[in-house]
Short mmCIF file of C-alpha atoms and ligand atoms in Angstrom, two decimals:
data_model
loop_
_atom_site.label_atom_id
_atom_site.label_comp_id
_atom_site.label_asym_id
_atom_site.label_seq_id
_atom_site.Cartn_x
_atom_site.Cartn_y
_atom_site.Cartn_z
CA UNK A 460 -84.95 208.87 -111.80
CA UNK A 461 -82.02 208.74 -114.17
CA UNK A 462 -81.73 210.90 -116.77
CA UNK A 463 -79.59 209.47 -120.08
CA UNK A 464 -78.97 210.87 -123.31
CA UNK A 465 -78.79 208.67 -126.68
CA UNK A 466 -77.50 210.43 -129.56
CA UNK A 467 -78.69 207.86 -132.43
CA UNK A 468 -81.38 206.60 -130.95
CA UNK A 469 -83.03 206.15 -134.02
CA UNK A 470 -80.21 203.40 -135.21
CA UNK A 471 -79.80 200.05 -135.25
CA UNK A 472 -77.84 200.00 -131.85
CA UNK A 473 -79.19 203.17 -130.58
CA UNK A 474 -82.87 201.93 -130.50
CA UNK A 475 -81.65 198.67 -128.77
CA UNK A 476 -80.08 201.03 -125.93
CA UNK A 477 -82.61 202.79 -125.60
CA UNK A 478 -85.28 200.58 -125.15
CA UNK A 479 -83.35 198.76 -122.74
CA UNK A 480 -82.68 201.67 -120.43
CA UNK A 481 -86.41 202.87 -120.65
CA UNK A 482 -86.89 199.28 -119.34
CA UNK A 483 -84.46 200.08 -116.77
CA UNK A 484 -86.57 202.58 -115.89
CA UNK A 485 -84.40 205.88 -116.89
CA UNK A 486 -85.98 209.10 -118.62
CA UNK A 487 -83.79 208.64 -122.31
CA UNK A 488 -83.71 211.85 -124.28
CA UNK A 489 -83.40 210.62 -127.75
CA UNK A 490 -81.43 212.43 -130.28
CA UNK A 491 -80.96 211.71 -133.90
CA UNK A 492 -81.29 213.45 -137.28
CA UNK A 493 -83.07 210.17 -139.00
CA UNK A 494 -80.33 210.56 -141.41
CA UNK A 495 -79.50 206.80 -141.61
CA UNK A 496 -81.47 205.85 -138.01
CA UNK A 497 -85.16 205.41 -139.05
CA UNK A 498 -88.15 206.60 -137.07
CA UNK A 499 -89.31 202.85 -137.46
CA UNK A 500 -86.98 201.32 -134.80
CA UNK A 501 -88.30 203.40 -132.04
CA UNK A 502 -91.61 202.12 -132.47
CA UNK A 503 -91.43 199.89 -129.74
CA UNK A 504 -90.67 202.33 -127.05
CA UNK A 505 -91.75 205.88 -128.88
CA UNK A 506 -94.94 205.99 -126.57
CA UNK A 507 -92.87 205.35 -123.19
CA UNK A 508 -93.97 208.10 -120.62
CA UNK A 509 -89.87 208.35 -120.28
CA UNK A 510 -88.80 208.72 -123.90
CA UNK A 511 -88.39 212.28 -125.12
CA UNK A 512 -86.97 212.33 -128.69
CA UNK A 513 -85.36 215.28 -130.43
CA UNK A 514 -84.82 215.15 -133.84
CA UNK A 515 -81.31 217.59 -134.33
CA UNK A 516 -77.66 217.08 -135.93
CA UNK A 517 -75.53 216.59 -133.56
CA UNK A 518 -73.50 218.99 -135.32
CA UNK A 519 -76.16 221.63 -134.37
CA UNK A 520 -74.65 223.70 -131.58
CA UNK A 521 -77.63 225.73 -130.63
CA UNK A 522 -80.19 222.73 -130.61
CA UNK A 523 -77.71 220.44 -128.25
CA UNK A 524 -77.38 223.39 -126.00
CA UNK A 525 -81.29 223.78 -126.04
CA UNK A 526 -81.60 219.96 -125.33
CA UNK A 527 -79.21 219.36 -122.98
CA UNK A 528 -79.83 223.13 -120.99
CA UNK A 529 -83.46 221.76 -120.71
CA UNK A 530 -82.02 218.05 -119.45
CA UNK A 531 -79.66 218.86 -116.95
CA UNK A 532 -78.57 217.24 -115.05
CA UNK A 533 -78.21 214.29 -116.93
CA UNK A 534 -76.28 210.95 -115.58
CA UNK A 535 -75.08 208.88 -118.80
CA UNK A 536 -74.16 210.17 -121.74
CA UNK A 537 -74.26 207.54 -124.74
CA UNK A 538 -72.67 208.66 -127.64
CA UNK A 539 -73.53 206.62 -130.64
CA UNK A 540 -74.66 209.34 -133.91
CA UNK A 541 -72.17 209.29 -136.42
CA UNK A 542 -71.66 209.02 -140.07
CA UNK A 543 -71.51 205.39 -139.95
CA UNK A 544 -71.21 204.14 -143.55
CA UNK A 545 -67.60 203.33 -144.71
CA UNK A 546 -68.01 204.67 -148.27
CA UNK A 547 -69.88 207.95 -147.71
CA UNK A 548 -66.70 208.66 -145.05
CA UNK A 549 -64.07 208.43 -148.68
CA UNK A 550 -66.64 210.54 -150.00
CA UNK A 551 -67.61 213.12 -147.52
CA UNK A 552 -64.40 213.03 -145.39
CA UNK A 553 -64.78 216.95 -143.88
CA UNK A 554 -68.60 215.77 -143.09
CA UNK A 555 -67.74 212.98 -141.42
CA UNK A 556 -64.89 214.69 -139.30
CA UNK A 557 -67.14 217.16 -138.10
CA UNK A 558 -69.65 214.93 -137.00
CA UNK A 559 -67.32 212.12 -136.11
CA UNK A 560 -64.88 214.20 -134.31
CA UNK A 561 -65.35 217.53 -133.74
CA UNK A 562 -69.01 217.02 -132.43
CA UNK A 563 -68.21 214.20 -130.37
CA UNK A 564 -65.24 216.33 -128.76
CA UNK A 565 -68.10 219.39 -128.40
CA UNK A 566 -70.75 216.48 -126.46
CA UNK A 567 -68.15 215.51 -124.74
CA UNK A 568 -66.87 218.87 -123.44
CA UNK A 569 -71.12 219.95 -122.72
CA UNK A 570 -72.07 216.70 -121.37
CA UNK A 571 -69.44 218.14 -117.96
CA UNK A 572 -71.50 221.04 -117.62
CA UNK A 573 -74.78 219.15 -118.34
CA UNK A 574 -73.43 216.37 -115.20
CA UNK A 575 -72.55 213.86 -116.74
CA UNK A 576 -70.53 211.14 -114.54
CA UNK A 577 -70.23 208.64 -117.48
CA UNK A 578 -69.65 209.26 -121.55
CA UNK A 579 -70.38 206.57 -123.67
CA UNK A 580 -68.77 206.39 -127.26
CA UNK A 581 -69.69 204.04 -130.02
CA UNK A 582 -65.43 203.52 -131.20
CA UNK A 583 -65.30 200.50 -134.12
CA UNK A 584 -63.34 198.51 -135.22
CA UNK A 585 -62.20 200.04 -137.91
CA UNK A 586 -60.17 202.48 -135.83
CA UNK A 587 -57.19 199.28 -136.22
CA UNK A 588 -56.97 199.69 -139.75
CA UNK A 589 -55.87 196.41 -141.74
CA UNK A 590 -54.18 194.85 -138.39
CA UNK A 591 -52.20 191.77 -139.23
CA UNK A 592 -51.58 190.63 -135.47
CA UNK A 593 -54.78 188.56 -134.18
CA UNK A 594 -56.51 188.84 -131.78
CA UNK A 595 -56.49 192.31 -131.98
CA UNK A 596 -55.99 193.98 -128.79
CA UNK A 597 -57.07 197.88 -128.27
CA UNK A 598 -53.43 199.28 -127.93
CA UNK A 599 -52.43 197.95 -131.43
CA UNK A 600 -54.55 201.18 -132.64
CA UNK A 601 -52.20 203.96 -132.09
CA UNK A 602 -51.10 207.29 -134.42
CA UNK A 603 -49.14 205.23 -136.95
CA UNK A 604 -52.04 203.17 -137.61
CA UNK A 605 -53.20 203.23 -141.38
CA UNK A 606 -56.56 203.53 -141.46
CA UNK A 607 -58.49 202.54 -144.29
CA UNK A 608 -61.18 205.63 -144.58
CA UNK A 609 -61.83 208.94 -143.01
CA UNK A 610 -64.86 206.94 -140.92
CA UNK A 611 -61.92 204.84 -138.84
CA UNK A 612 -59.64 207.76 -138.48
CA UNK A 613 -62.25 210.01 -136.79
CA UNK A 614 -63.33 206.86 -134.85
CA UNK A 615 -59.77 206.64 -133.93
CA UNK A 616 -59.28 210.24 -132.78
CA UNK A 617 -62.57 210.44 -131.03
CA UNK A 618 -62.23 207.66 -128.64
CA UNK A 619 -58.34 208.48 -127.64
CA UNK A 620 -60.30 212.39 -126.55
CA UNK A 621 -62.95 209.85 -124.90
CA UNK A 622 -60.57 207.78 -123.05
CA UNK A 623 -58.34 211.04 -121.99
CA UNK A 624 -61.13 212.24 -119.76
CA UNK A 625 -62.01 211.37 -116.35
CA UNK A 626 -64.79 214.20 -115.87
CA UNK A 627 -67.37 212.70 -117.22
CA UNK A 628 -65.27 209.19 -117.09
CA UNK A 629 -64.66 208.54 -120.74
CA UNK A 630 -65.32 205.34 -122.07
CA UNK A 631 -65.38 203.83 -125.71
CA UNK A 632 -66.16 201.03 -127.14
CA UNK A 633 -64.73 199.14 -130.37
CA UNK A 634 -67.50 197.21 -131.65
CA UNK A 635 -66.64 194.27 -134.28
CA UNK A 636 -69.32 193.27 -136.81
CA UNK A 637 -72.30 193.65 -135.10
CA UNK A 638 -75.60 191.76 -136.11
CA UNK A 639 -79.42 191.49 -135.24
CA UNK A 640 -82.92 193.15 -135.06
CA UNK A 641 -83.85 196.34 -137.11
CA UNK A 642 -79.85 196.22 -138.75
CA UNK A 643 -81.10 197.73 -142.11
CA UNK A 644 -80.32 195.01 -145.32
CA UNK A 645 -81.17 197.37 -147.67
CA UNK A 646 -77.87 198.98 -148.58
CA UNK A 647 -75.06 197.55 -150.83
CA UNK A 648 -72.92 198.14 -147.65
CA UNK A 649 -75.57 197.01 -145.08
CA UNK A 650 -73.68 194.37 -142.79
CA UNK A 651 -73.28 190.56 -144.97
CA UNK A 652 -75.52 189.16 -142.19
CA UNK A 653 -78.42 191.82 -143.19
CA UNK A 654 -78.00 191.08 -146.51
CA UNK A 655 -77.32 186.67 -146.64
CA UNK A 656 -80.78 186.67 -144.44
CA UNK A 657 -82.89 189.32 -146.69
CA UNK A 658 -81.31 187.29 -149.47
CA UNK A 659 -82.26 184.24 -148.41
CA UNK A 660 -85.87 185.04 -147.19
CA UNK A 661 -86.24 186.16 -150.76
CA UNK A 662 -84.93 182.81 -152.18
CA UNK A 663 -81.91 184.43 -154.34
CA UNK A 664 -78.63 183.61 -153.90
CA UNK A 665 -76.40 184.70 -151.03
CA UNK A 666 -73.90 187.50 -152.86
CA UNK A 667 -70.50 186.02 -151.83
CA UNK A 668 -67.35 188.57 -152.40
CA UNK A 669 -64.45 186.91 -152.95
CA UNK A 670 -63.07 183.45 -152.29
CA UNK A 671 -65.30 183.49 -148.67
CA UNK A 672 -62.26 182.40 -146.57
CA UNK A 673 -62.56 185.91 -145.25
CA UNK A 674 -63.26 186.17 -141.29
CA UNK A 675 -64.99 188.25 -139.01
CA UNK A 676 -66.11 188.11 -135.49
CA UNK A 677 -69.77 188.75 -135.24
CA UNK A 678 -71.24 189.66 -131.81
CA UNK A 679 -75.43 190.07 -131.39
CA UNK A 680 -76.83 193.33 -131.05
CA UNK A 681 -78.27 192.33 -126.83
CA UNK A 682 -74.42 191.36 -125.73
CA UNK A 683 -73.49 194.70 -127.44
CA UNK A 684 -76.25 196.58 -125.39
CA UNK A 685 -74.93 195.04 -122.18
CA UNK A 686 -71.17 195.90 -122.93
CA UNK A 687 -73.08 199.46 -123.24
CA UNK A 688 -74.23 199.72 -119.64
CA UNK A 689 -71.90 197.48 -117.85
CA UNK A 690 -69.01 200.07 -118.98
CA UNK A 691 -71.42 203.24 -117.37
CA UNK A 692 -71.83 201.13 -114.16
CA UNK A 693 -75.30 199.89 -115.09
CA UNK A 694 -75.94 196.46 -114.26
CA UNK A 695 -78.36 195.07 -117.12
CA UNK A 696 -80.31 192.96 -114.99
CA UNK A 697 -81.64 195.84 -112.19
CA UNK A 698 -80.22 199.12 -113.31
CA UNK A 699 -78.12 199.31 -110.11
CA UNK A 700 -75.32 201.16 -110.25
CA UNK A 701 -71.40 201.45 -109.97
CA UNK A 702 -68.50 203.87 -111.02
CA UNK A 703 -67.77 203.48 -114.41
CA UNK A 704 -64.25 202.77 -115.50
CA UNK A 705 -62.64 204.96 -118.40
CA UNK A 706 -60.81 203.73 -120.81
CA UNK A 707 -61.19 201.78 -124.41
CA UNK A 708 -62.83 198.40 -124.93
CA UNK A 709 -63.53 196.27 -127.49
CA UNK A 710 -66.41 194.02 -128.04
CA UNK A 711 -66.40 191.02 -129.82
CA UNK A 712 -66.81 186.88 -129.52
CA UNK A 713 -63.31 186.56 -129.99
CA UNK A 714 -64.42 183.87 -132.33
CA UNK A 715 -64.34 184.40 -135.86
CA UNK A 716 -66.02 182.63 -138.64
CA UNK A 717 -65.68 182.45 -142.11
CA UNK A 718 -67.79 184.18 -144.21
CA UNK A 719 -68.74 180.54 -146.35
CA UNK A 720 -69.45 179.48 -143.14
CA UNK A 721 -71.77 182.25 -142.48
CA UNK A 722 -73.29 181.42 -145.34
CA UNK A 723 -73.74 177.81 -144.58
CA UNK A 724 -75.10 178.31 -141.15
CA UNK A 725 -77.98 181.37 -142.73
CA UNK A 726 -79.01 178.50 -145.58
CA UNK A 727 -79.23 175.57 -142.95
CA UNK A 728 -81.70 177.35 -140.79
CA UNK A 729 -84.04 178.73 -143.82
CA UNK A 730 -83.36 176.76 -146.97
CA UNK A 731 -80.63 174.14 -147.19
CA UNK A 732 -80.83 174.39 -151.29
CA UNK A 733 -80.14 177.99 -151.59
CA UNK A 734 -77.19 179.08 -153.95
CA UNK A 735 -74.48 180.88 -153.39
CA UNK A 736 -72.88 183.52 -155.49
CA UNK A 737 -69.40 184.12 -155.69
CA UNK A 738 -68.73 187.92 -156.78
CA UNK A 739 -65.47 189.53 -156.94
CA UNK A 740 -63.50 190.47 -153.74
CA UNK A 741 -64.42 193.73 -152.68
CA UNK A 742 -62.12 196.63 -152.95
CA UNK A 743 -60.67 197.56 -149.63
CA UNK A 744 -61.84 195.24 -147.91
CA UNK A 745 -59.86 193.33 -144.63
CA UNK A 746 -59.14 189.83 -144.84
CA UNK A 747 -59.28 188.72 -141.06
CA UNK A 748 -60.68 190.65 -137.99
CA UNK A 749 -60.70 188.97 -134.74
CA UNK A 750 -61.17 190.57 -131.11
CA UNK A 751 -59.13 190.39 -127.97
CA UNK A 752 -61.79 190.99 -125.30
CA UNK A 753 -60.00 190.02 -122.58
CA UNK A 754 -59.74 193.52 -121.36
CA UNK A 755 -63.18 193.93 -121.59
CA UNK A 756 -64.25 190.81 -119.85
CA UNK A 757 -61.44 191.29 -116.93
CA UNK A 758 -63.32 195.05 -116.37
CA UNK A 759 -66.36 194.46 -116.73
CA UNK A 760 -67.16 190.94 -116.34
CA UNK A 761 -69.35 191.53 -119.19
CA UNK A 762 -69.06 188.40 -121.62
CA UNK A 763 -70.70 187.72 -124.86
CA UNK A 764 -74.01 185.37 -124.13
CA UNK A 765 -75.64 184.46 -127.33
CA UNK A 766 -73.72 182.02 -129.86
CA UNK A 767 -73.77 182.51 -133.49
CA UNK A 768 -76.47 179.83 -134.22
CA UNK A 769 -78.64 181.14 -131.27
CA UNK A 770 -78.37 184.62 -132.78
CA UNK A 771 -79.15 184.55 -136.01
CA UNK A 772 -82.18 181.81 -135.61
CA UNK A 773 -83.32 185.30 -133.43
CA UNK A 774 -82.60 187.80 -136.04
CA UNK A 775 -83.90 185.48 -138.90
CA UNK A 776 -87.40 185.38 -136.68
CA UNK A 777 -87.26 189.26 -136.54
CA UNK A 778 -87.09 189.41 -140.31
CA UNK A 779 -89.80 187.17 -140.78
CA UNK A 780 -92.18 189.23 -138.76
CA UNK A 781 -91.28 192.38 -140.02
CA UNK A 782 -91.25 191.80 -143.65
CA UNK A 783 -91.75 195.58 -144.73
CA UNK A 784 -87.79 195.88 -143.98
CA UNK A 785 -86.63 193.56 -146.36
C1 UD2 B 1537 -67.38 196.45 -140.78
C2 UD2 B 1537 -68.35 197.57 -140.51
C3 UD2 B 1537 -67.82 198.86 -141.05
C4 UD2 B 1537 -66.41 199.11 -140.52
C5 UD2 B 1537 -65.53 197.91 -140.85
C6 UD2 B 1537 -64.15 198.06 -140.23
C7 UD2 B 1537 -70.58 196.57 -140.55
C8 UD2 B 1537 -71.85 196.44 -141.30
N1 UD2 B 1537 -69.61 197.28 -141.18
O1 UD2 B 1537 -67.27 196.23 -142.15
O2 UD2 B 1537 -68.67 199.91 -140.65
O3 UD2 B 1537 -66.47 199.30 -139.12
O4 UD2 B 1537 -66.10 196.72 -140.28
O5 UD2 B 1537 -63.35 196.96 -140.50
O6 UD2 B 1537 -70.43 196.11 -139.44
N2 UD2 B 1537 -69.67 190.34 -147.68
C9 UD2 B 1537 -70.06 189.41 -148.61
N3 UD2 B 1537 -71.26 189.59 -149.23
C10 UD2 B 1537 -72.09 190.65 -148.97
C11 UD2 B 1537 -71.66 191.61 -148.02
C12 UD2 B 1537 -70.44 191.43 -147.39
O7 UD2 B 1537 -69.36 188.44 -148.88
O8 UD2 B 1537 -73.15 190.73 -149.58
C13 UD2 B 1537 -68.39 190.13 -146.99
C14 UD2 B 1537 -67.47 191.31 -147.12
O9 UD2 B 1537 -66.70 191.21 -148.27
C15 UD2 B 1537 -66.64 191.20 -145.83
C16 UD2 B 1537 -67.60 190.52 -144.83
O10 UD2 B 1537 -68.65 189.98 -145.61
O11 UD2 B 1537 -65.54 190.37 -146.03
C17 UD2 B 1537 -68.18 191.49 -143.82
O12 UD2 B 1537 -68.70 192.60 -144.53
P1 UD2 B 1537 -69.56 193.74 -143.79
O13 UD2 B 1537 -69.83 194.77 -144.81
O14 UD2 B 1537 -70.71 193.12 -143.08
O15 UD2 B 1537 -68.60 194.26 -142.65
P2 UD2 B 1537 -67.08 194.78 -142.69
O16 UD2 B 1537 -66.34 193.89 -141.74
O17 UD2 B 1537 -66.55 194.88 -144.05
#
């Protein structure tokens, strides 16, 4: 059987990979501190025979030694605990480099000795700073880039280590704005999907910051989860399996909306009369962000399956039947 690590397994992606390669039948070793991953989202799949969960820092030495000593050998290594939220990085930036970069260098480094033929890191976005040229392609992020917090600079520096090794074959992968089941609404910087849908299930009106004209390419959580295995040589559909191919990624539509539009599309499907708020701009924020997944697609022949519509009509369900998240 296949062994795989997921460090966040308790997150909003994390779960989602998880779950899927316990359906794939692998043995996952869950790892996550439950500092912003919730027990919650491993509900589904906590009781699965071939899910043993650790809850440990990644910035633990002793306790990843422990795990992965009693693992080995272990086949795929996905790498997605991090300090994830943009403001705590301005505000904790030696925190978030530790855990961000220095740990994922350390995983990296132990997940050779542990076996490891593929490691899997969650990159972002954000490691392109406030790029300018559209569609973004993954060589415009380079040293000169200006990145906007300490969470896109370690991003940054982590997934060049990632991409530089070939034992285990590095691979990382810059997510846009991802959206979907179990994404947490509750935070002022939970993702603007989260937040329009938990807004609008309550009936108050969708917060809009700024004019709206704002973009962003959106891709749902399952197309995200595939972009996952396909780039470790899983194939989603059977589990079978082919050499993985190092390197950097990004994963988007390549279609970007406007966030009025967003809001449009969220009122149309639960309650055409809903008002909007405008709110100021907020501070920092990019104006446009818009993949080039060509690279991606041309690799993998991964390709993003659900449309906007189709995804949030999914994630809008989810909500509904899990009201205790709102
Ligand atoms: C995303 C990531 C962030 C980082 C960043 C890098 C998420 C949740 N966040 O931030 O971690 O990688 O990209 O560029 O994926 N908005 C509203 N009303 C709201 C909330 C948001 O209008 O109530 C707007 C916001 O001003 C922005 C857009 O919606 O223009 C998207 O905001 P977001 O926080 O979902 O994601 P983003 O792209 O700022």
């Amino acid at each position: 059987m296949t062994r795989s690590v997921v460090t966040g397994a308790a997150g909003f992606v994390g779960s989602h990979l998880a779950e899927k390669l316990l359906e794939l039948g692998h043995v996952v070793i869950g790892i996550d501190n439950l500092s912003t991953g919730k027990a919650e989202n491993m509900e589904a799949f906590v009781n699965d025979p071939g899910f043993i969960f650790y809850e440990a820092d990644i910035r633990d030495r002793d306790s990843m030694e422990q795990i992965l000593d009693t693992h080995s050998p272990i086949e795929c290594f996905f790498h997605l605990a991090a300090v994830v939220s943009v403001p705590f990085s301005v505000q904790h930036p030696e925190i978030t480099h530790e855990t961000n970069y220095k740990s994922t260098i350390r995983l990296l480094s132990r997940s050779r000795k542990a076996g490891a033929g593929a490691f899997v890191h969650a990159g972002s976005a954000a490691e392109y700073g406030n790029e300018s040229r559209l569609p973004i392609k993954e060589e415009y992020a380079s040293d000169e880039t200006e990145h906007l917090s300490p969470y896109g600079r370690t991003k940054y520096l982590a997934s060049r280590e990632v991409a530089r090794s070939s034992n285990p074959c590095g691979v990382s992968l810059r997510c846009f704005n991802i959206y979907g089941p179990r994404q947490d609404p509750t935070s002022q910087y939970s993702g603007v999907i989260s937040r329009f849908i938990e807004q609008a299930l309550k009936g108050i009106p969708l917060t809009v910051f700024g004019d709206g004209e704002q973009t962003r390419d959106f891709i749902f959580v399952e197309d995200v989860i595939h972009a996952y295995l396909l780039s470790a040589g899983i194939n989603p559909a059977n589990g079978k399996k082919s050499p993985p191919k190092r390197g950097i990624y990004n994963v988007g539509r390549s279609e970007s909306i406007t966030i009025n539009r967003l809001a449009d599309i969220i009122k149309s499907i639960i309650d055409p009369e809903l008002p909007v708020a405008h709110l100021e701009p907020r501070p920092g924020d990019i104006r446009h962000s818009l993949a080039d997944i060509s690279k991606t697609v041309r690799t993998f022949g991964w390709k993003p399956s659900w449309d906007m519509k189709e995804g949030l009509k999914k994630t809008i369900e989810w909500y509904r039947e899990n009201p205790e998240t709102l």
